[in-house]
Each structure stands twice: as C-alpha cells, then as structure tokens.
Amino acid sequence: MARFSVFALLAVPWLLLAGLVSGDAVSDLEKKGRPAIDAMLAKSKTCTKANLKVRREWGDISAAEKKSYIAALLCLMEKPSKLNPTQFPGAKTRYEDFVVVHMQQTMSIHNTGSFLSWHRYYLWAFEQALVKECNYNGSHPYWDWGRWAQDPEKSPIFDGSDTSLSGNGKKIDHRSSGIAPAGNGGGCVETGPFKNMTVRLGPVSPAVDPAPPRNPRSDGYGLNTRCLRRDISNYLTSRYARTQDIAALITNSRDVLTFQNVMQGAGGGFGGAGAGIGVHAAGHFTIAGDPGGDFYTSPNDPAFWVHHGMIDRTWAIWQSQDTNTRIQTIAGGTSMMSFGGGGRQQSLDDNVDLGIVGDKVYKIRDLNSIVDGPFCYVYE
C-alpha cells in the first residue's frame, strides 16, 4: 500500500448520467452562467471591470503569453525559499515554498469541505507570487482536459515545445501507477522549458515504479535531488475527463457535496484501478510520474497549476448555474480520513491559512466567489 498514491484511494465508482452533448457543452454552460457572474461583479465592493482578470485556456493564449508565464515559473524556481532551512532543507526555492504548504495540509484539504475553496486560494496566491515576485503581467491559464482528451501528449501543453510546460518523460521500462496502465514515458522529462528542472522534496506517497529514491526524512522535507519524471497518456482523459464528463459533473450535481465528491472520485467506498475516476484524479494521473503522481508533492510539477485552473473553472461554472444557493454553501468534514462526512463538519467560518505563501488568513466564505473577497477574475 505504501507505494500507491493516496489519489488512488479517491477513485470510486459513480453513475455517470451524461446525455448527448454539444461540441463544447462546458463552454455552453459557462456562457449560460456568465450573466449571474456579471451580476455579482456589479455588486462587488472589491472587484470591478477595471481590475478584472480573464483566465484563458493554454491553447488560446499567444506564444508570447505562454513564454511570459513560463518565464515567471522559472523565475519563482530561482528565487530563494523563505522557509527555515533547518526545518525544510529540501525547499531551496520560492516555488518549493508552495510545495511545502501543500504537503503540510494535504490531509485536511482533500475529501473535505475546504477542498474547493482552499485550492482556489492556493492557485490565486501562486498567481500573485508570479505577478508580484516575478513581474508576470498575465492571468493564470488553465488546461481544458476535454479539449485535448484524445491525445494530451500532442496538446500545446505537453508537446515538448518551447511554448509548452514540457513534454512526456523519456520512455523507460516501468509499471502502472495503479490508476492507469503504464504509458509511453515514465522517465525524466527531456524536452521543453523544464527539461532541466530539479525536484528536491518528497516523495511522500509515490505512485511510480520504479519509485524515486526515498527522502532522507520520513516527512518528505529533506533534500532529495532528482529529475522531473512524467508518464503522460490519454488513458484517463479519453475515458473520464472528456467534455461530456465535465458537463455531466456540472449538470448532474445538485449540491456541493455531490459535486466535490464526484470531482474527486470520493464517496461510498474505494474503487479499483480505473474505476469511476473523477476529473481531479484523472488530470493528476494523466501527468503522473514523480512528483506529479504524489498526492502530497504534486504541485512540484509545473503542470499542476493549469490542472487546478480547470478544477477551479469547473467549480465556478457549477456555481454560476445557481449563484443564489451555490456561492455560500459548504459540505464535508475537516479531515480526509472522515469518509462519509464523519468528524466535525467544515464551516464557512473556518479559516484558510496558507502560511508563508498566503497574503492573509481568510474564512472559507471569503473564498467562495471569484469576483469578491480577495478574487477578481473570470474564465473564458
């Protein structure tokens, strides 16, 4: 069990009630909900049309915009960490500060009431670091899984070009992650802007075989230098992250508990490999490898951020279908191990604290809208 990522534990069967969909049913739902978002924007005291950012899909931004985002990522990977080097010797860069925060809070931000709001704040804080610390002047892009579901490796996100987030890993002899069959990679990434990237933290819960070397510390915070590995394939996206799957998630989820459980593949029990995968796990295991397939250290792969951009976009579209009841709503416990809603239930008044990578502590209710509280952005 130790060699299987906890992502695998979140993969369980559910009844997909998808009907026939249009060419891009998700965008249709987004357009349907946009007037409601605009109405909220008009009432917001903190977000205006003048400072509104628009987040767009990686394939829709220009080559110059892609290179600007990539340069900001590389910049953050060069800036020194602000963490205590004795406590976190594996965190050498500002980028790795974000990885540590995710590692610290993993068990309280997955399969919990704060999953969606925590990651919304986390992604926004990362975007703010790119802007304020690395002079990035764009908005955060996202990866539309459905758009590239049949061949993600040839998408502009993973094609290995200088405007991609680097390509697949080198093809090596390796075994399945436990969620999907072994793909055509498995080894070190050798193409694109992150071909020379160094991974230092973890592993904590690796889902790759051969496994990366053990961290010198049991908590994964020790210095453990190695390459970025990936095993990209279309196995999961072509089955569980198609446009119709995303649209079904939005239209068939009548409450937030159903929405977040189906998104994560959580609820009702544990499924076997490939059974009822939610889009959250499907995206992570399409990247796979090390650290992309590690439940704790997955943000260490640069593709994590565009994946969670789509997670946030999907939630925003779901919210926009009925803002009166879906903006200030929450369900779920405070610990990932509280399956079935056990333990203390999460509250809108619970705090979200990102520590050294956050600008302040927010209540969950402050993080539930994309055009209020600290946020001011929309998706297109």
Coordinates of N, CA and C in Angstrom, one line a residue, residues 43-133:
K43 N -22.2 44.1 -8.2 CA -22.4 44.4 -6.7 C -21.2 44.3 -5.9
S44 N -20.1 43.8 -6.4 CA -18.9 43.6 -5.6 C -18.3 45.0 -5.2
K45 N -17.8 45.0 -4.0 CA -17.1 46.2 -3.5 C -15.6 46.1 -3.7
T46 N -15.1 45.0 -4.1 CA -13.6 44.8 -4.2 C -13.2 44.5 -5.6
C47 N -14.1 44.0 -6.5 CA -13.8 43.6 -7.9 C -14.6 44.5 -8.8
T48 N -13.9 45.1 -9.8 CA -14.6 45.9 -10.8 C -14.1 45.5 -12.2
K49 N -14.8 45.9 -13.2 CA -14.4 45.6 -14.6 C -13.0 46.1 -14.9
A50 N -12.6 47.2 -14.2 CA -11.3 47.8 -14.5 C -10.2 46.9 -14.0
N51 N -10.3 46.1 -12.9 CA -9.2 45.3 -12.5 C -9.5 43.8 -12.6
L52 N -10.6 43.5 -13.4 CA -11.0 42.1 -13.6 C -10.0 41.4 -14.5
K53 N -9.5 40.2 -14.1 CA -8.6 39.4 -14.9 C -9.4 38.3 -15.6
V54 N -9.0 37.9 -16.8 CA -9.6 36.9 -17.6 C -8.7 35.7 -17.7
R55 N -9.0 34.6 -17.2 CA -8.2 33.4 -17.3 C -8.7 32.6 -18.6
R56 N -7.7 32.2 -19.4 CA -8.0 31.5 -20.6 C -7.2 30.2 -20.8
E57 N -7.7 29.3 -21.7 CA -7.1 28.0 -21.9 C -5.7 28.2 -22.5
W58 N -4.8 27.3 -22.2 CA -3.5 27.3 -22.7 C -3.4 27.4 -24.2
G59 N -4.3 26.7 -24.8 CA -4.3 26.7 -26.3 C -4.8 28.0 -26.9
D60 N -5.4 28.8 -26.1 CA -5.9 30.1 -26.6 C -5.1 31.3 -26.3
I61 N -4.0 31.2 -25.6 CA -3.1 32.3 -25.4 C -2.0 32.3 -26.4
S62 N -1.4 33.4 -26.7 CA -0.4 33.6 -27.7 C 0.9 32.9 -27.2
A63 N 1.8 32.7 -28.2 CA 3.1 32.2 -27.9 C 3.8 33.1 -26.9
A64 N 3.7 34.4 -27.1 CA 4.4 35.4 -26.2 C 3.8 35.3 -24.8
E65 N 2.5 35.1 -24.7 CA 1.9 34.9 -23.4 C 2.3 33.6 -22.7
K66 N 2.4 32.6 -23.5 CA 2.9 31.3 -22.9 C 4.3 31.5 -22.4
K67 N 5.2 32.1 -23.2 CA 6.6 32.3 -22.8 C 6.7 33.2 -21.5
S68 N 5.8 34.2 -21.4 CA 5.8 35.0 -20.3 C 5.4 34.3 -19.0
Y69 N 4.5 33.4 -19.1 CA 4.1 32.6 -18.0 C 5.2 31.6 -17.6
I70 N 5.8 31.0 -18.6 CA 6.9 30.0 -18.4 C 8.0 30.7 -17.7
A71 N 8.4 31.9 -18.2 CA 9.5 32.7 -17.6 C 9.2 33.0 -16.1
A72 N 8.0 33.3 -15.8 CA 7.6 33.6 -14.4 C 7.7 32.3 -13.5
L73 N 7.3 31.2 -14.1 CA 7.5 29.9 -13.3 C 9.0 29.7 -13.1
L74 N 9.8 29.8 -14.1 CA 11.3 29.6 -13.9 C 11.9 30.6 -13.0
C75 N 11.4 31.8 -13.0 CA 11.8 32.9 -12.0 C 11.6 32.4 -10.6
L76 N 10.3 31.9 -10.3 CA 10.0 31.5 -9.0 C 10.8 30.3 -8.5
M77 N 11.3 29.5 -9.5 CA 12.1 28.4 -9.2 C 13.6 28.8 -9.0
E78 N 13.9 30.0 -9.2 CA 15.2 30.5 -9.0 C 15.3 31.4 -7.7
K79 N 14.2 32.0 -7.3 CA 14.2 32.8 -6.1 C 14.4 31.9 -4.8
P80 N 15.1 32.4 -3.8 CA 15.3 31.6 -2.7 C 14.1 31.4 -1.8
S81 N 14.0 30.3 -1.2 CA 13.0 29.9 -0.2 C 12.9 30.9 0.9
K82 N 11.7 31.1 1.5 CA 11.6 31.9 2.7 C 11.4 31.1 3.9
L83 N 11.5 29.8 3.8 CA 11.2 28.8 4.9 C 12.5 28.6 5.7
N84 N 12.4 28.1 6.9 CA 13.5 27.8 7.7 C 14.3 26.6 7.1
P85 N 15.5 26.8 6.7 CA 16.3 25.8 6.0 C 16.6 24.6 6.9
T86 N 16.6 24.7 8.2 CA 16.8 23.6 9.1 C 15.5 22.7 9.2
Q87 N 14.4 23.4 9.2 CA 13.1 22.7 9.2 C 12.7 22.0 7.9
F88 N 13.1 22.8 6.8 CA 12.7 22.3 5.5 C 13.9 22.3 4.5
P89 N 14.9 21.5 4.7 CA 16.2 21.5 4.0 C 16.0 21.2 2.5
G90 N 14.9 20.6 2.1 CA 14.6 20.3 0.7 C 14.0 21.5 -0.1
A91 N 13.6 22.5 0.6 CA 12.9 23.6 0.0 C 14.0 24.7 -0.2
K92 N 14.5 24.7 -1.4 CA 15.6 25.7 -1.8 C 15.1 26.9 -2.5
T93 N 13.9 26.9 -3.1 CA 13.4 28.0 -3.9 C 12.0 28.4 -3.4
R94 N 11.6 29.6 -3.9 CA 10.3 30.2 -3.5 C 9.2 29.3 -4.1
Y95 N 9.4 28.7 -5.3 CA 8.5 27.7 -5.8 C 8.2 26.6 -4.9
E96 N 9.3 26.1 -4.3 CA 9.2 24.9 -3.4 C 8.5 25.3 -2.0
D97 N 8.4 26.6 -1.7 CA 7.6 27.0 -0.6 C 6.2 26.6 -0.7
F98 N 5.7 26.8 -2.0 CA 4.3 26.4 -2.3 C 4.1 24.9 -2.1
V99 N 5.1 24.1 -2.5 CA 5.0 22.7 -2.4 C 4.9 22.2 -1.0
V100 N 5.7 22.9 -0.1 CA 5.7 22.5 1.3 C 4.4 22.8 1.9
V101 N 3.7 23.9 1.6 CA 2.4 24.2 2.1 C 1.4 23.2 1.8
H102 N 1.4 22.7 0.5 CA 0.5 21.6 0.1 C 0.8 20.3 0.9
M103 N 2.1 20.0 1.1 CA 2.5 18.8 1.8 C 2.0 18.9 3.2
Q104 N 2.1 20.1 3.9 CA 1.7 20.2 5.3 C 0.2 20.0 5.4
Q105 N -0.6 20.5 4.5 CA -2.0 20.5 4.7 C -2.8 19.4 3.9
T106 N -2.1 18.6 3.2 CA -2.7 17.6 2.3 C -3.9 16.9 2.9
M107 N -3.8 16.4 4.2 CA -4.8 15.6 4.8 C -6.0 16.3 5.2
S108 N -6.0 17.7 5.2 CA -7.1 18.5 5.6 C -7.7 19.3 4.4
I109 N -7.2 19.0 3.2 CA -7.7 19.8 2.0 C -8.1 18.9 0.9
H110 N -8.3 17.6 1.1 CA -8.8 16.7 0.1 C -9.9 15.9 0.8
N111 N -11.0 15.7 0.0 CA -12.1 15.0 0.5 C -12.6 15.6 1.8
T112 N -12.5 17.0 1.9 CA -13.0 17.8 3.0 C -13.9 18.9 2.4
G113 N -14.5 19.6 3.4 CA -15.3 20.8 2.9 C -14.5 21.9 2.3
S114 N -13.2 22.0 2.6 CA -12.4 23.1 2.1 C -11.7 22.8 0.8
F115 N -11.9 21.6 0.3 CA -11.1 21.2 -0.9 C -11.2 22.3 -2.0
L116 N -12.4 22.7 -2.4 CA -12.5 23.7 -3.5 C -12.0 25.1 -3.1
S117 N -12.4 25.6 -1.9 CA -12.0 26.9 -1.5 C -10.5 27.0 -1.3
W118 N -10.0 26.0 -0.6 CA -8.5 26.0 -0.3 C -7.7 26.1 -1.6
H119 N -8.1 25.3 -2.6 CA -7.3 25.3 -3.8 C -7.5 26.5 -4.6
R120 N -8.7 27.1 -4.5 CA -9.0 28.4 -5.2 C -8.0 29.4 -4.7
Y121 N -7.9 29.5 -3.4 CA -7.0 30.5 -2.7 C -5.5 30.2 -3.1
Y122 N -5.2 28.9 -3.0 CA -3.8 28.4 -3.3 C -3.4 28.8 -4.7
L123 N -4.2 28.6 -5.7 CA -3.9 28.9 -7.1 C -3.8 30.4 -7.2
W124 N -4.7 31.2 -6.6 CA -4.6 32.6 -6.7 C -3.4 33.2 -6.0
A125 N -3.0 32.6 -4.9 CA -1.8 33.0 -4.2 C -0.5 32.8 -5.1
F126 N -0.6 31.6 -5.8 CA 0.5 31.3 -6.7 C 0.6 32.3 -7.8
E127 N -0.6 32.6 -8.4 CA -0.6 33.7 -9.4 C -0.1 35.0 -8.9
Q128 N -0.5 35.4 -7.7 CA 0.0 36.6 -7.1 C 1.5 36.6 -6.9
A129 N 2.1 35.5 -6.6 CA 3.6 35.4 -6.5 C 4.2 35.6 -7.8
L130 N 3.6 35.0 -8.9 CA 4.2 35.2 -10.2 C 4.1 36.7 -10.6
V131 N 3.1 37.3 -10.3 CA 2.9 38.8 -10.6 C 3.8 39.7 -9.8
K132 N 3.8 39.5 -8.5 CA 4.5 40.4 -7.6 C 5.9 40.1 -7.4
E133 N 6.3 38.9 -7.5 CA 7.7 38.5 -7.3 C 8.5 38.2 -8.6

